[in-house]
């Protein structure tokens, strides 16, 4: 093969290689974006629960009462 023919073959192969690399990056990006859904299945998203200030106060008071009960047993 003449040198110019060999050079054209090499350049075509390099172009194909870069095209395939770009395509692989796209496939990898797609798998990264959707991979978790495919592996774990789609789980329904739950709304984050919030608690009112009054509810937090009741919980805190109940916890303080439990600790007071434990401390009373230890000191007795």
Tab-separated table of N, CA and C in Angstrom:
chain	number	residue	atom	x	y	z
A	1	UNK	N	0.841	-1.169	0.000
A	1	UNK	CA	0.000	0.000	0.000
A	1	UNK	C	0.892	1.239	0.000
A	2	UNK	N	0.520	2.199	-0.799
A	2	UNK	CA	1.304	3.438	-0.763
A	2	UNK	C	1.097	4.151	0.578
A	3	UNK	N	2.051	4.995	0.899
A	3	UNK	CA	2.041	5.675	2.179
A	3	UNK	C	0.789	6.549	2.347
A	4	UNK	N	0.348	7.221	1.308
A	4	UNK	CA	-0.839	8.076	1.414
A	4	UNK	C	-2.095	7.261	1.661
A	5	UNK	N	-2.169	6.084	1.069
A	5	UNK	CA	-3.325	5.213	1.293
A	5	UNK	C	-3.352	4.743	2.742
A	6	UNK	N	-2.186	4.399	3.249
A	6	UNK	CA	-2.083	3.954	4.636
A	6	UNK	C	-2.448	5.108	5.574
A	7	UNK	N	-2.034	6.302	5.259
A	7	UNK	CA	-2.356	7.464	6.086
A	7	UNK	C	-3.858	7.735	6.094
A	8	UNK	N	-4.498	7.579	4.950
A	8	UNK	CA	-5.939	7.813	4.901
A	8	UNK	C	-6.695	6.759	5.708
A	9	UNK	N	-6.238	5.520	5.664
A	9	UNK	CA	-6.873	4.457	6.454
A	9	UNK	C	-6.715	4.761	7.944
A	10	UNK	N	-5.524	5.158	8.336
A	10	UNK	CA	-5.266	5.466	9.746
A	10	UNK	C	-6.113	6.653	10.199
A	11	UNK	N	-6.211	7.673	9.372
A	11	UNK	CA	-7.014	8.841	9.758
A	11	UNK	C	-8.497	8.485	9.857
A	12	UNK	N	-8.981	7.626	8.944
A	12	UNK	CA	-10.381	7.196	9.033
A	12	UNK	C	-10.632	6.388	10.306
A	13	UNK	N	-9.682	5.537	10.655
A	13	UNK	CA	-9.828	4.759	11.888
A	13	UNK	C	-9.801	5.668	13.118
A	14	UNK	N	-8.977	6.681	13.104
A	14	UNK	CA	-8.933	7.621	14.228
A	14	UNK	C	-10.249	8.385	14.348
A	15	UNK	N	-10.829	8.786	13.207
A	15	UNK	CA	-12.118	9.473	13.234
A	15	UNK	C	-13.206	8.560	13.803
A	16	UNK	N	-13.189	7.322	13.383
A	16	UNK	CA	-14.183	6.358	13.878
A	16	UNK	C	-14.012	6.133	15.379
A	17	UNK	N	-12.748	6.073	15.807
A	17	UNK	CA	-12.479	5.889	17.227
A	17	UNK	C	-13.027	7.061	18.036
A	18	UNK	N	-12.774	8.291	17.577
A	18	UNK	CA	-13.300	9.436	18.321
A	18	UNK	C	-14.821	9.481	18.300
A	19	UNK	N	-15.437	9.092	17.189
A	19	UNK	CA	-16.896	9.060	17.130
A	19	UNK	C	-17.444	8.047	18.134
A	20	UNK	N	-16.804	6.892	18.210
A	20	UNK	CA	-17.249	5.872	19.160
A	20	UNK	C	-17.042	6.312	20.608
A	21	UNK	N	-15.961	7.023	20.883
A	21	UNK	CA	-15.729	7.520	22.236
A	21	UNK	C	-16.828	8.497	22.653
A	22	UNK	N	-17.208	9.374	21.733
A	22	UNK	CA	-18.281	10.327	22.025
A	22	UNK	C	-19.584	9.574	22.288
A	23	UNK	N	-19.853	8.581	21.488
A	23	UNK	CA	-21.077	7.791	21.650
A	23	UNK	C	-21.065	7.054	22.993
A	24	UNK	N	-19.912	6.505	23.371
A	24	UNK	CA	-19.810	5.813	24.659
A	24	UNK	C	-20.008	6.779	25.832
A	25	UNK	N	-19.520	7.990	25.708
A	25	UNK	CA	-19.741	8.980	26.759
A	25	UNK	C	-21.230	9.284	26.893
A	26	UNK	N	-21.927	9.354	25.779
A	26	UNK	CA	-23.371	9.614	25.828
A	26	UNK	C	-24.114	8.462	26.490
A	27	UNK	N	-23.732	7.239	26.145
A	27	UNK	CA	-24.381	6.066	26.736
A	27	UNK	C	-24.096	6.018	28.239
A	28	UNK	N	-22.863	6.306	28.621
A	28	UNK	CA	-22.498	6.316	30.036
A	28	UNK	C	-23.291	7.368	30.794
A	29	UNK	N	-23.454	8.537	30.199
A	29	UNK	CA	-24.231	9.597	30.847
A	29	UNK	C	-25.685	9.170	31.020
A	30	UNK	N	-26.236	8.525	30.009
A	30	UNK	CA	-27.623	8.061	30.099
A	30	UNK	C	-27.770	7.000	31.186
A	31	UNK	N	-26.825	6.077	31.261
A	31	UNK	CA	-26.887	5.038	32.294
A	31	UNK	C	-26.731	5.635	33.680
A	32	UNK	N	-25.895	6.622	33.809
A	32	UNK	CA	-25.718	7.268	35.102
A	32	UNK	C	-27.005	7.957	35.525
A	33	UNK	N	-27.636	8.628	34.575
A	33	UNK	CA	-28.856	9.365	34.904
A	33	UNK	C	-30.010	8.437	35.255
A	34	UNK	N	-30.131	7.342	34.547
A	34	UNK	CA	-31.284	6.463	34.733
A	34	UNK	C	-30.948	5.138	35.394
A	35	UNK	N	-29.689	4.901	35.686
A	35	UNK	CA	-29.254	3.619	36.223
A	35	UNK	C	-29.924	3.240	37.518
A	36	UNK	N	-30.071	4.182	38.417
A	36	UNK	CA	-30.672	3.870	39.710
A	36	UNK	C	-32.122	3.431	39.555
A	37	UNK	N	-32.823	4.038	38.629
A	37	UNK	CA	-34.224	3.668	38.405
A	37	UNK	C	-34.295	2.246	37.871
A	38	UNK	N	-33.386	1.900	36.956
A	38	UNK	CA	-33.403	0.555	36.381
A	38	UNK	C	-32.994	-0.491	37.404
A	39	UNK	N	-32.028	-0.182	38.248
A	39	UNK	CA	-31.546	-1.170	39.209
A	39	UNK	C	-32.503	-1.347	40.381
A	40	UNK	N	-33.040	-0.254	40.889
A	40	UNK	CA	-33.875	-0.324	42.076
A	40	UNK	C	-35.357	-0.332	41.768
A	41	UNK	N	-35.719	-0.016	40.569
A	41	UNK	CA	-37.124	0.122	40.237
A	41	UNK	C	-37.591	1.495	40.665
A	42	UNK	N	-38.668	1.918	40.130
A	42	UNK	CA	-39.150	3.257	40.484
A	42	UNK	C	-39.918	3.169	41.786
A	43	UNK	N	-39.476	3.922	42.761
A	43	UNK	CA	-40.140	3.961	44.049
A	43	UNK	C	-40.961	5.241	44.108
A	44	UNK	N	-42.152	5.146	44.610
A	44	UNK	CA	-42.940	6.377	44.723
A	44	UNK	C	-42.297	7.308	45.739
A	45	UNK	N	-42.262	8.565	45.418
A	45	UNK	CA	-41.670	9.528	46.335
A	45	UNK	C	-42.705	9.928	47.377
A	46	UNK	N	-42.258	10.025	48.607
A	46	UNK	CA	-43.149	10.394	49.688
A	46	UNK	C	-42.924	11.852	50.029
A	47	UNK	N	-44.003	12.493	50.384
A	47	UNK	CA	-43.914	13.871	50.810
A	47	UNK	C	-43.228	13.911	52.177
A	48	UNK	N	-42.293	14.845	52.344
A	48	UNK	CA	-41.588	14.959	53.605
A	48	UNK	C	-42.566	15.422	54.685
A	49	UNK	N	-42.553	14.709	55.772
A	49	UNK	CA	-43.472	15.044	56.846
A	49	UNK	C	-42.889	16.165	57.705
A	50	UNK	N	-43.743	17.036	58.146
A	50	UNK	CA	-43.328	18.098	59.052
A	50	UNK	C	-44.135	17.972	60.327
A	51	UNK	N	-43.585	18.493	61.385
A	51	UNK	CA	-44.270	18.421	62.670
A	51	UNK	C	-44.442	19.838	63.196
A	52	UNK	N	-45.538	20.054	63.831
A	52	UNK	CA	-45.842	21.400	64.341
A	52	UNK	C	-45.003	21.675	65.591
A	53	UNK	N	-44.953	22.927	65.953
A	53	UNK	CA	-44.223	23.324	67.160
A	53	UNK	C	-44.859	22.702	68.401
A	54	UNK	N	-46.178	22.651	68.407
A	54	UNK	CA	-46.875	22.051	69.547
A	54	UNK	C	-46.546	20.562	69.652
A	55	UNK	N	-46.475	19.895	68.534
A	55	UNK	CA	-46.136	18.479	68.532
A	55	UNK	C	-44.719	18.244	69.036
A	56	UNK	N	-43.791	19.104	68.626
A	56	UNK	CA	-42.412	18.987	69.112
A	56	UNK	C	-42.355	19.200	70.619
A	57	UNK	N	-43.138	20.152	71.121
A	57	UNK	CA	-43.155	20.412	72.568
A	57	UNK	C	-43.692	19.205	73.329
A	58	UNK	N	-44.749	18.568	72.799
A	58	UNK	CA	-45.311	17.379	73.466
A	58	UNK	C	-44.281	16.245	73.499
A	59	UNK	N	-43.598	16.050	72.374
A	59	UNK	CA	-42.590	14.984	72.312
A	59	UNK	C	-41.458	15.272	73.286
A	60	UNK	N	-41.001	16.533	73.329
A	60	UNK	CA	-39.915	16.908	74.236
A	60	UNK	C	-40.332	16.718	75.691
A	61	UNK	N	-41.561	17.099	76.008
A	61	UNK	CA	-42.045	16.948	77.385
A	61	UNK	C	-42.119	15.471	77.771
A	62	UNK	N	-42.577	14.638	76.859
A	62	UNK	CA	-42.667	13.202	77.135
A	62	UNK	C	-41.280	12.614	77.338
A	63	UNK	N	-40.298	13.043	76.537
A	63	UNK	CA	-38.937	12.533	76.681
A	63	UNK	C	-38.328	12.981	78.012
A	64	UNK	N	-38.583	14.249	78.390
A	64	UNK	CA	-38.081	14.728	79.681
A	64	UNK	C	-38.693	13.918	80.830
A	65	UNK	N	-39.964	13.580	80.696
A	65	UNK	CA	-40.619	12.777	81.728
A	65	UNK	C	-39.996	11.388	81.809
A	66	UNK	N	-39.693	10.800	80.656
A	66	UNK	CA	-39.059	9.471	80.662
A	66	UNK	C	-37.691	9.521	81.330
A	67	UNK	N	-36.905	10.548	81.010
A	67	UNK	CA	-35.575	10.683	81.610
A	67	UNK	C	-35.687	10.931	83.117
A	68	UNK	N	-36.650	11.724	83.519
A	68	UNK	CA	-36.840	11.987	84.952
A	68	UNK	C	-37.166	10.691	85.682
A	69	UNK	N	-37.953	9.836	85.049
A	69	UNK	CA	-38.318	8.551	85.640
A	69	UNK	C	-37.082	7.661	85.787
A	70	UNK	N	-36.221	7.651	84.766
A	70	UNK	CA	-35.004	6.840	84.805
A	70	UNK	C	-34.075	7.374	85.899
A	71	UNK	N	-33.924	8.683	85.980
A	71	UNK	CA	-33.044	9.270	87.001
A	71	UNK	C	-33.555	9.016	88.407
A	72	UNK	N	-34.894	9.032	88.569
A	72	UNK	CA	-35.483	8.783	89.878
A	72	UNK	C	-35.185	7.361	90.340
A	73	UNK	N	-35.199	6.417	89.376
A	73	UNK	CA	-34.896	5.020	89.739
A	73	UNK	C	-33.436	4.858	90.121
A	74	UNK	N	-32.543	5.580	89.434
A	74	UNK	CA	-31.114	5.468	89.711
A	74	UNK	C	-30.774	6.051	91.078
A	75	UNK	N	-31.398	7.158	91.451
A	75	UNK	CA	-31.065	7.816	92.704
A	75	UNK	C	-31.692	7.096	93.908
A	76	UNK	N	-32.709	6.299	93.660
A	76	UNK	CA	-33.410	5.624	94.773
A	76	UNK	C	-32.704	4.378	95.247
